[in-house]
Tab-separated table of C-alpha atoms in Angstrom:
chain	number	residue	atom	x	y	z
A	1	UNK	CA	-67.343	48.476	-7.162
A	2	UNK	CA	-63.878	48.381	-7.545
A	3	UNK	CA	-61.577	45.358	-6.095
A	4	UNK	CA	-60.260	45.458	-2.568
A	5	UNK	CA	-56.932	45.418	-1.950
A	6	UNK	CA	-55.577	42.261	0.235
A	7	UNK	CA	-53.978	42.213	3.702
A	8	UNK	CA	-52.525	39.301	5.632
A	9	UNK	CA	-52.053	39.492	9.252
A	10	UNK	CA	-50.113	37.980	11.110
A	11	UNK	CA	-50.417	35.731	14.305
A	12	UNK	CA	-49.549	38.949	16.436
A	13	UNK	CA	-52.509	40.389	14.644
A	14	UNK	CA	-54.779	38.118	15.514
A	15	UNK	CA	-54.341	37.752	18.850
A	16	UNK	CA	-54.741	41.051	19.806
A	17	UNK	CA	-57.721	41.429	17.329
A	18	UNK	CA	-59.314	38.728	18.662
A	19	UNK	CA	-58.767	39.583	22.570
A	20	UNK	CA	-60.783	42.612	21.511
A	21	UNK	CA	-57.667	45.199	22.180
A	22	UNK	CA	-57.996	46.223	18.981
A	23	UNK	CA	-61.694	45.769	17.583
A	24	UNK	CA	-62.051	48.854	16.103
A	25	UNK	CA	-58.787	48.427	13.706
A	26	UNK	CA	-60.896	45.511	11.895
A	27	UNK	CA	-63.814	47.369	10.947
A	28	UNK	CA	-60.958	50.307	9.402
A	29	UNK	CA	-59.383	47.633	7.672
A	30	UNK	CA	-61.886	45.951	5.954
A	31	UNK	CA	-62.931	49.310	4.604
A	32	UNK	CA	-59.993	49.050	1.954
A	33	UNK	CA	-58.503	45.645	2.746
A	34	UNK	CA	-59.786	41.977	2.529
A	35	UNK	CA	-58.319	40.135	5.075
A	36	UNK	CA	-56.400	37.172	4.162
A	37	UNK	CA	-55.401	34.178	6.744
A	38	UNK	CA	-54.100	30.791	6.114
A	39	UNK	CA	-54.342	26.983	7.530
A	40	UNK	CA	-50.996	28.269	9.444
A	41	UNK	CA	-52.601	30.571	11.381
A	42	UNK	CA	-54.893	27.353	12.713
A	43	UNK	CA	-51.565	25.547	14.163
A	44	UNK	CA	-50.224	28.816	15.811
A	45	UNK	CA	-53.667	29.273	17.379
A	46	UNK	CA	-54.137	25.825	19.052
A	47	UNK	CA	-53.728	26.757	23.198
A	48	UNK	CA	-50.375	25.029	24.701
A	49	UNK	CA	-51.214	24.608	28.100
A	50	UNK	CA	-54.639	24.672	29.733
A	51	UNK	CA	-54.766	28.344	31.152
A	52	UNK	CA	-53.987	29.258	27.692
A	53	UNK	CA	-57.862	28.277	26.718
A	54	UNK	CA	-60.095	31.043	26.368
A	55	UNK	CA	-57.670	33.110	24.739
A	56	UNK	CA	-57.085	30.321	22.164
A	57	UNK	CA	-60.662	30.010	21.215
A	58	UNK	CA	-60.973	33.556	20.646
A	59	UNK	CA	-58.009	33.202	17.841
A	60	UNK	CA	-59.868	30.422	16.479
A	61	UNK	CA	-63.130	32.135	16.338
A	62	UNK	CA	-61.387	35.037	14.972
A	63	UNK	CA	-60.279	32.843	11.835
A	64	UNK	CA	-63.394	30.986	11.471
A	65	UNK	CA	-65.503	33.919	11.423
A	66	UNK	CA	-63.715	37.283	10.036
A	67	UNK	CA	-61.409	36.680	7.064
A	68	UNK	CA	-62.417	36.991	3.619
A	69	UNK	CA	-60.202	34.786	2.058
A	70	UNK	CA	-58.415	31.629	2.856
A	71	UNK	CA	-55.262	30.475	1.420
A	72	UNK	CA	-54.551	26.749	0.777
A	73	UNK	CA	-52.082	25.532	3.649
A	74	UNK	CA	-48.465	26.015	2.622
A	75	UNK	CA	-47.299	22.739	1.129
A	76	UNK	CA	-50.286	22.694	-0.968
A	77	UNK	CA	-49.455	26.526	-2.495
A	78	UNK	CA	-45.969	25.121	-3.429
A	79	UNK	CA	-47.235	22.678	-5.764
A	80	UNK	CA	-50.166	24.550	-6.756
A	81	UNK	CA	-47.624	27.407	-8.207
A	82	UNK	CA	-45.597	24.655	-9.732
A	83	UNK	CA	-48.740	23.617	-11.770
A	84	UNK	CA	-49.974	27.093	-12.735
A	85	UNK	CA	-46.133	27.418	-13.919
A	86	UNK	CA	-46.784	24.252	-16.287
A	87	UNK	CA	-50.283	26.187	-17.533
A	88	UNK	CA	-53.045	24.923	-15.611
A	89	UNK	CA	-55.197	27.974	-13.238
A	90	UNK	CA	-55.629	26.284	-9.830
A	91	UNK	CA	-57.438	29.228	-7.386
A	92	UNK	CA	-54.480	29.978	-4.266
A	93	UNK	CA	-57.936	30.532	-1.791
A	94	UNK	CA	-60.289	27.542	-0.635
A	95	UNK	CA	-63.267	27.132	0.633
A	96	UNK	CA	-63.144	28.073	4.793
A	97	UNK	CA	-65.492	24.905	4.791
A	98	UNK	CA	-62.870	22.688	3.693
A	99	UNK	CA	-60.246	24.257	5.639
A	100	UNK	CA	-59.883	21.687	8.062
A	101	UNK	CA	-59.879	18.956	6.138
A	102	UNK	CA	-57.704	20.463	3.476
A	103	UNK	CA	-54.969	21.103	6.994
A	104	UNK	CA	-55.558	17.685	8.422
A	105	UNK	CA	-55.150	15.649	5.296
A	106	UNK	CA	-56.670	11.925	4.619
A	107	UNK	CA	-57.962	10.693	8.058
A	108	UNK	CA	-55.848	7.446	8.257
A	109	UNK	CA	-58.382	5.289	10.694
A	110	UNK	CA	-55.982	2.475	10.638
A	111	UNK	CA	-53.138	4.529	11.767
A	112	UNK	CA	-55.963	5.673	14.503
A	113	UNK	CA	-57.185	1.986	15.253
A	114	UNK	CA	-53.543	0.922	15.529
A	115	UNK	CA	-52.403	3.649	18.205
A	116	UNK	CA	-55.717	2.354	20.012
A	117	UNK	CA	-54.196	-0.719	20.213
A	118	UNK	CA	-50.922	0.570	21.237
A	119	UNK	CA	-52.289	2.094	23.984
A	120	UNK	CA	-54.371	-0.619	24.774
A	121	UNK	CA	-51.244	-2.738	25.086
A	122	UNK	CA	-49.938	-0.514	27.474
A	123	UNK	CA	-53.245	-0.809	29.751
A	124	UNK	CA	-52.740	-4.722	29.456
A	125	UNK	CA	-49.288	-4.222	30.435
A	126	UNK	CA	-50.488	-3.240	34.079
A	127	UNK	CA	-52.089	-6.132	34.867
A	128	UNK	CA	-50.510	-8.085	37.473
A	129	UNK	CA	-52.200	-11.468	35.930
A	130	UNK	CA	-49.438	-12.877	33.848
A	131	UNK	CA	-51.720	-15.842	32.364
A	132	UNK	CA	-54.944	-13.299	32.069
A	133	UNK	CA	-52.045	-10.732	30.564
A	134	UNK	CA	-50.746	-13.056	28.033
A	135	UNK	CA	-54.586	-13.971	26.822
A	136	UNK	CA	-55.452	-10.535	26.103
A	137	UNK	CA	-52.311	-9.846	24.176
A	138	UNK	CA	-52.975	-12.731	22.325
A	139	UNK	CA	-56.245	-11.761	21.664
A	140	UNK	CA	-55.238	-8.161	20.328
A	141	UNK	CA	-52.155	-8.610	18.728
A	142	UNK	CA	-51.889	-12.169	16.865
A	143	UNK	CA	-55.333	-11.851	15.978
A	144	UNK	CA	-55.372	-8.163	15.356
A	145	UNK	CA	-58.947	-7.630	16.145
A	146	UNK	CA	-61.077	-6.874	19.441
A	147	UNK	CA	-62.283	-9.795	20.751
A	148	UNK	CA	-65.226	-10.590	22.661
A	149	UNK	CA	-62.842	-11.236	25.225
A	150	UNK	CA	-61.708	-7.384	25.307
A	151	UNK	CA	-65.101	-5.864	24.911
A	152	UNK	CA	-65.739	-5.548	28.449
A	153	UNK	CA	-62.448	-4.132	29.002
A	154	UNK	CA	-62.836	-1.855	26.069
A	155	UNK	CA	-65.916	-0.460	27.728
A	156	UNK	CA	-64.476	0.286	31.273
A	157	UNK	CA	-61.578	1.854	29.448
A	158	UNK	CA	-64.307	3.734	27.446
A	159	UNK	CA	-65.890	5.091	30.906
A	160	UNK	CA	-62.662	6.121	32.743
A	161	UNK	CA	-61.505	8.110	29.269
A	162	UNK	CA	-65.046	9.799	29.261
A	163	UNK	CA	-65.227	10.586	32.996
A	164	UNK	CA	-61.474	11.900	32.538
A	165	UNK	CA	-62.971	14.161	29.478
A	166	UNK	CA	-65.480	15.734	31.573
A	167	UNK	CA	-63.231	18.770	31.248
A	168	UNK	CA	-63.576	19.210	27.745
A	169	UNK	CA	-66.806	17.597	26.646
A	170	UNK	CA	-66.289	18.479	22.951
A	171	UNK	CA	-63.717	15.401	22.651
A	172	UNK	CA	-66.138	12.418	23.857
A	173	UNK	CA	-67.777	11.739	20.808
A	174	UNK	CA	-64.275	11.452	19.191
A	175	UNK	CA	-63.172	9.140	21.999
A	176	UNK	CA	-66.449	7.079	21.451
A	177	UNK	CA	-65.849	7.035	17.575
A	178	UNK	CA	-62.378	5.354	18.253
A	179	UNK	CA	-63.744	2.907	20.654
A	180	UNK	CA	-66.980	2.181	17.907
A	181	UNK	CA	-64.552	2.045	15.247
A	182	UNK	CA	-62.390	-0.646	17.234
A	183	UNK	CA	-65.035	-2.953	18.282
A	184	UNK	CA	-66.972	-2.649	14.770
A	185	UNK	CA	-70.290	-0.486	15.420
A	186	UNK	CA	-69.214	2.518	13.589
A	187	UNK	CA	-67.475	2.675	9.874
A	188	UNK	CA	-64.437	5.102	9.505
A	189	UNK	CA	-66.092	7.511	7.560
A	190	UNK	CA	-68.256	8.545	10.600
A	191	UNK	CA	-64.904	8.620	12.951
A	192	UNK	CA	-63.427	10.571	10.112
A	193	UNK	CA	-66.247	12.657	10.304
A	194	UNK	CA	-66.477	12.962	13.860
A	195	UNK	CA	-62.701	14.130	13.773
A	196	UNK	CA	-63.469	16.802	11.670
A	197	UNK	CA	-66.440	18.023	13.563
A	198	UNK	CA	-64.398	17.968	16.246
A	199	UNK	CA	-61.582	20.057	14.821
A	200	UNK	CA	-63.881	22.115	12.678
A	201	UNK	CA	-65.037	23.902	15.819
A	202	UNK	CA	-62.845	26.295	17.703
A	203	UNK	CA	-63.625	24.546	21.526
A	204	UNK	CA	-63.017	21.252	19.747
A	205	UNK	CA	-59.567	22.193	18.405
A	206	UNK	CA	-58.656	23.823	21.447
A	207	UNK	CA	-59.612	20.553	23.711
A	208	UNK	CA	-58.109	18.516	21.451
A	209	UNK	CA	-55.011	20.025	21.846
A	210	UNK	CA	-54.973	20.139	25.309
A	211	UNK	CA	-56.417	16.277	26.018
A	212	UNK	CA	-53.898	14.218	25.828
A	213	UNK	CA	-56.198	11.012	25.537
A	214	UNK	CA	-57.265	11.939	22.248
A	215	UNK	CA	-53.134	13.324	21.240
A	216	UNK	CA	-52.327	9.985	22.259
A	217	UNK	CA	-54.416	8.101	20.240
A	218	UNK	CA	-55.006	9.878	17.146
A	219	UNK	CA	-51.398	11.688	17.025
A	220	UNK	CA	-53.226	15.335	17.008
A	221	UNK	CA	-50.055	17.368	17.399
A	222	UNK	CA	-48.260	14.817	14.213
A	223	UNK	CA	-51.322	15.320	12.037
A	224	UNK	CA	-51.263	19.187	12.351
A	225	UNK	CA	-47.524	19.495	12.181
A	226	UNK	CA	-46.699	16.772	9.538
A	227	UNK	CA	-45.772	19.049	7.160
A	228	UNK	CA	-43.879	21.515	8.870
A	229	UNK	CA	-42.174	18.099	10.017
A	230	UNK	CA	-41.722	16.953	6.676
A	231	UNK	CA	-39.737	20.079	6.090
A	232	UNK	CA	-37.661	20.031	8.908
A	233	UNK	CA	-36.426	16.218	7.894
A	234	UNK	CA	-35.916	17.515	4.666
A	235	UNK	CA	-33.560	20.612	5.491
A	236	UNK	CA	-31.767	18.813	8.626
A	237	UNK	CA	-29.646	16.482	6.784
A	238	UNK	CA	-29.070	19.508	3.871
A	239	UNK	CA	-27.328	21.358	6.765
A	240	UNK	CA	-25.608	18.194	8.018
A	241	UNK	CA	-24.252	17.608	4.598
A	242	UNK	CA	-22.585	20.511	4.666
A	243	UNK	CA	-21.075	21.287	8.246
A	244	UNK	CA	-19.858	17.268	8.009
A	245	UNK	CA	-17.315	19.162	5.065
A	246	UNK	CA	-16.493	21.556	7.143
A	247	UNK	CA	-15.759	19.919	10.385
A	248	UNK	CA	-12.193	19.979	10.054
A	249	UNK	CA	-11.656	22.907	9.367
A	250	UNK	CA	-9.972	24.750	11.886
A	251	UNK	CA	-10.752	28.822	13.551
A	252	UNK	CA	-8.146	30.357	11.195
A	253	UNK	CA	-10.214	28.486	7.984
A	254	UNK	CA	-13.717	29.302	9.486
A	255	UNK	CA	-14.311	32.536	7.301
A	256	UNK	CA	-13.149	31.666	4.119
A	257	UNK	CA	-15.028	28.674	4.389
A	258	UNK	CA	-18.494	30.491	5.395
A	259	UNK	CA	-17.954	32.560	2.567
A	260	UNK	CA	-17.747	29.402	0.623
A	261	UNK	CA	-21.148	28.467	1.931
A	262	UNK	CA	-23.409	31.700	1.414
A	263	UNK	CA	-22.317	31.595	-2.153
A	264	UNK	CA	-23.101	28.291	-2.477
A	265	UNK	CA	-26.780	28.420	-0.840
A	266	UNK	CA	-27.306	31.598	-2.810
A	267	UNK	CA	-26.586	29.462	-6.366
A	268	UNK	CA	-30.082	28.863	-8.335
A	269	UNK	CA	-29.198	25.444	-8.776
A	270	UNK	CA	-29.293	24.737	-4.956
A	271	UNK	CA	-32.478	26.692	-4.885
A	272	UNK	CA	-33.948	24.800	-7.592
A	273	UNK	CA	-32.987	21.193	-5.690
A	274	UNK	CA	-34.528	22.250	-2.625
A	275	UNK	CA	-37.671	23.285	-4.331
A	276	UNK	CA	-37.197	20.106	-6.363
A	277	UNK	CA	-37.462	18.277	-2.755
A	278	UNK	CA	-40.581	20.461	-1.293
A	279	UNK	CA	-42.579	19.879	-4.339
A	280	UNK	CA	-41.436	16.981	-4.579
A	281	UNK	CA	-41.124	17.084	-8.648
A	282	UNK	CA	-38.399	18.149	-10.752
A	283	UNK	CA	-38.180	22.050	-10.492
A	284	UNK	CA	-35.538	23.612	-13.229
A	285	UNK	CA	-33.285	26.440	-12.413
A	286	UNK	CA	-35.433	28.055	-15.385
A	287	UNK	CA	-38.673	28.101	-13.267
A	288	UNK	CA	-37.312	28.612	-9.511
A	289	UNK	CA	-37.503	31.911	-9.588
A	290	UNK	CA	-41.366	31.940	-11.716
A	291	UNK	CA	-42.478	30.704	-8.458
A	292	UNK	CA	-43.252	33.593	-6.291
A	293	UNK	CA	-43.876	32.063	-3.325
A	294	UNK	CA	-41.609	28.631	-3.335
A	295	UNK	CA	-39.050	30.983	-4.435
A	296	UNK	CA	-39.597	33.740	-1.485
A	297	UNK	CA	-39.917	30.686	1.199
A	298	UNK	CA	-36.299	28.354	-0.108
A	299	UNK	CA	-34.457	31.554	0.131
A	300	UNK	CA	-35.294	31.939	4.068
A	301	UNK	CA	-34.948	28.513	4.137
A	302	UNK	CA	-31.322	28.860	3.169
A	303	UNK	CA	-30.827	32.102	5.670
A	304	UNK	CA	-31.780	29.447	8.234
A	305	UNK	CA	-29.352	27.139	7.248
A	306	UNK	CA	-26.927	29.375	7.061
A	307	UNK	CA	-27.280	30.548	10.187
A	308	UNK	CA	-27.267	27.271	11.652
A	309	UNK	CA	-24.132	26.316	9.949
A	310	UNK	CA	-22.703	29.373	11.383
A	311	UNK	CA	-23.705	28.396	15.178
A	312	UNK	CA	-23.098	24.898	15.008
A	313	UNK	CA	-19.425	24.912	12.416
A	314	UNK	CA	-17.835	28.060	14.345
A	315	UNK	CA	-14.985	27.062	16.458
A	316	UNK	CA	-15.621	29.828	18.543
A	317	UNK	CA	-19.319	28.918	19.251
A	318	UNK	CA	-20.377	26.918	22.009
A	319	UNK	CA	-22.452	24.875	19.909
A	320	UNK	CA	-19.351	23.775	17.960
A	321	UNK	CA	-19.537	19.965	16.940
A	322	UNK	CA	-23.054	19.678	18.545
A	323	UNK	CA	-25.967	17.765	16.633
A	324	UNK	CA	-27.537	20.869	14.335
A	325	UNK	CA	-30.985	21.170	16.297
A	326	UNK	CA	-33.477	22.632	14.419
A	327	UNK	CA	-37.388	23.050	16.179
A	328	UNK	CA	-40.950	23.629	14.445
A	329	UNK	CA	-40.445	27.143	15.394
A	330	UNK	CA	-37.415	27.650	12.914
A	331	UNK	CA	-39.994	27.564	10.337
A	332	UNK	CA	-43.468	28.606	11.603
A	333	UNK	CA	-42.787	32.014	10.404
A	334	UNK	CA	-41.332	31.069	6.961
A	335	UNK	CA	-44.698	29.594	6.200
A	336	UNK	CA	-46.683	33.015	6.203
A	337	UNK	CA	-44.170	34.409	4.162
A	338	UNK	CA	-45.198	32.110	1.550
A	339	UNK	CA	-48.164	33.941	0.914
A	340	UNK	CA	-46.343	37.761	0.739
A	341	UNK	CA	-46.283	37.692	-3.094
A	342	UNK	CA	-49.455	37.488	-2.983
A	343	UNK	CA	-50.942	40.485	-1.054
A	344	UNK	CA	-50.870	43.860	-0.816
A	345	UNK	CA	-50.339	44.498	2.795
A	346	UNK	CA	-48.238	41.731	4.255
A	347	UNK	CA	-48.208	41.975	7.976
A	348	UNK	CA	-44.933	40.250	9.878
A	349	UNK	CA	-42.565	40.503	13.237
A	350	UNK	CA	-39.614	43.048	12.678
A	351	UNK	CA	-36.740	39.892	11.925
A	352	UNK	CA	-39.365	38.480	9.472
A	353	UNK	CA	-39.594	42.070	7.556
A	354	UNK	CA	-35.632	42.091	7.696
A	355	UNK	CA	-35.289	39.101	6.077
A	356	UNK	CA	-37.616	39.609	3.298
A	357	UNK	CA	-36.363	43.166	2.794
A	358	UNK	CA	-32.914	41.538	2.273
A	359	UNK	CA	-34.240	39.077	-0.318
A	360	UNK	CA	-35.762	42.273	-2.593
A	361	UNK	CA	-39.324	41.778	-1.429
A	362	UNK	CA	-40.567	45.427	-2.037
A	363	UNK	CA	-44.293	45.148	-1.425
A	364	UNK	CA	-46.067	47.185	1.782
A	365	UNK	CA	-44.961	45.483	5.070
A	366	UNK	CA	-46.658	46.305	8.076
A	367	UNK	CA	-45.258	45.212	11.506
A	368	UNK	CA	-47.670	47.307	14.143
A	369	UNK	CA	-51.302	48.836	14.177
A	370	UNK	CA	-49.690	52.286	13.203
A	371	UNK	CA	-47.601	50.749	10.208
A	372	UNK	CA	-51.276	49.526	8.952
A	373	UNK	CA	-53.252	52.770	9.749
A	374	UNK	CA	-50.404	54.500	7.826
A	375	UNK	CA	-50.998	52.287	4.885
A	376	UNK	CA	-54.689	52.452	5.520
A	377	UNK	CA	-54.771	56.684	5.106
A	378	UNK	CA	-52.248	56.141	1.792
């Protein structure tokens, strides 16, 4: 039986697959097509307010249940293409078991333990006792474990955050692992395991999202994003760097000097450093462009900071001289693109296709349910 070729749809995709406005489409494609998702697709899916809920699940059902493959998240790609560069023959897909925990990273429970205590602080904080206030901080802080002291305290605290979870029941045995693992009845390899049975199903992830108990404590929202954070500290003071040299520069200057700039962020030794810095290794001009992927995603990297050089380093803009902003949503879509090189059928928004159609990608892009049933009848 010959090989299937691969498709990877986009978040658009799978929300309207997995509303069921589209159902039939899947069956079609996966007569010709194995469907390829990634651990992106997991953070776009995660509801962002509560009426957002069922529709939420159904995305994350929808990538639990129908893909065929699973790429490794993003970050892990990069320096997975970086090795195979250097020889070794590391497989792009993992196992959707491991998906989570591949996303999520180590489970830190001390990180976990010590926002528990942070917030504990701040429930201490409240009470109007000065003397009784001062004992419990002493208690948690100098001594750095629960005391006896704090137990019963810890366990109304445990009550009101379970009767407040009522709402979304999957969380409570998380919220019970963190209160276990601070008082010493459970180890952290059960809360890490509870975390990841917890985030492992799709009503889990969802309530997680939405319950801000358990974002407080265990950082939810940090631990999905911390990569696409990473990147964003990584390219902000790149952009800084530069509009800092161009500051005084006058209007009449503005154009020669934005020429200046697209040639240099179009140089293979720039690329090469900023590869250098996502990979976090040494990454020769030689080899920047031997990496399909890191060398697809650096290039929109450097349209975005081009573009933000031109907002915030135009005179004429009203963002002139402003802090450069730039938001998690500057480079949600970059992180699918990683994966283009490696499909046959990449699906994508219409400014996502323009952008890789002006870098020289050339493979099948599909942007609508016609673009892939055209594809589909080739």
């Amino acid at each position: 039986m010959p090989t299937k070729k691969l498709i990877y749809l986009d978040a658009q995709n799978v929300s309207r697959l997995s509303a069921g406005t589209s159902i039939p489409l899947v069956s079609v494609i996966k007569q010709k097509f194995d469907v390829c998702l990634s651990a992106t697709h997991y953070l776009e899916a995660v509801p962002k307010q509560a009426s957002d809920f069922p529709l939420a699940q159904g995305r994350l059902i929808f990538i639990r249940d129908q893909p065929d493959k699973i790429f490794m998240p993003w970050h892990a790609l990069l320096k997975a293409e970086f090795e195979n560069l250097k020889g070794k023959n590391i497989d792009l897909f993992v196992d959707r078991k491991n998906i989570i925990g591949d996303l999520v990273g180590p489970f830190k429970m001390g990180d976990i333990v010590r926002r528990f205590k942070d917030s504990l602080n701040s429930q201490i904080a409240t009470i109007g006792n000065r003397p009784m206030r001062r004992k419990l901080r002493s208690h948690l802080v100098r001594r750095g474990k629960i005391s006896p002291a704090l137990f019963d305290m810890l366990e109304s605290i445990r009550q009101e955050q379970v009767e407040k979870a009522k709402s979304y029941p999957a969380v409570v045995p998380v919220l019970n692992a963190i209160f276990d693992v601070a008082v010493g009845k459970r180890t952290e390899d059960a809360a890490n395991n509870a975390l990841l049975e917890l985030l492992s199903d799709p009503e889990g992830m969802c309530s997680a999202s939405l319950y801000s108990e358990v974002d407080d404590v265990f950082g939810f929202r940090e631990i999905l994003w911390e990569q696409s954070d990473q990147l964003r500290g990584r390219i902000q003071p790149i952009v800084d760097s530069i509009l800092q040299n161009t500051g005084a520069f006058g209007e009449e200057f503005f154009k020669e000097v934005k020429k200046g700039i697209a040639s240099q962020l179009k140089e293979i030794r720039f690329l090469a450093e900023i590869a250098s810095i996502l990979i976090d290794e040494q990454v020769g001009e030689r080899d920047v462009l031997d990496l399909p992927g890191t060398s697809l995603f650096v290039r929109q990297i450097m349209l975005i900071a081009r573009n933000k050089i031109e907002t915030y380093g135009n005179p004429k803009s009203p963002d002139f001289g402003r802090p450069v902003k730039i938001d998690r949503g500057d480079f949600a879509d970059l992180t699918h693109t990683i994966y283009a090189p490696y499909v046959d059928l990449f699906c994508c928004d219409n400014a996502t296709k323009a952008r890789l159609r002006h870098l020289g990608y050339t493979q099948a892009i599909c942007v609508t349910e016609s673009d892939i049933m055209r594809e589909i009848a080739v």
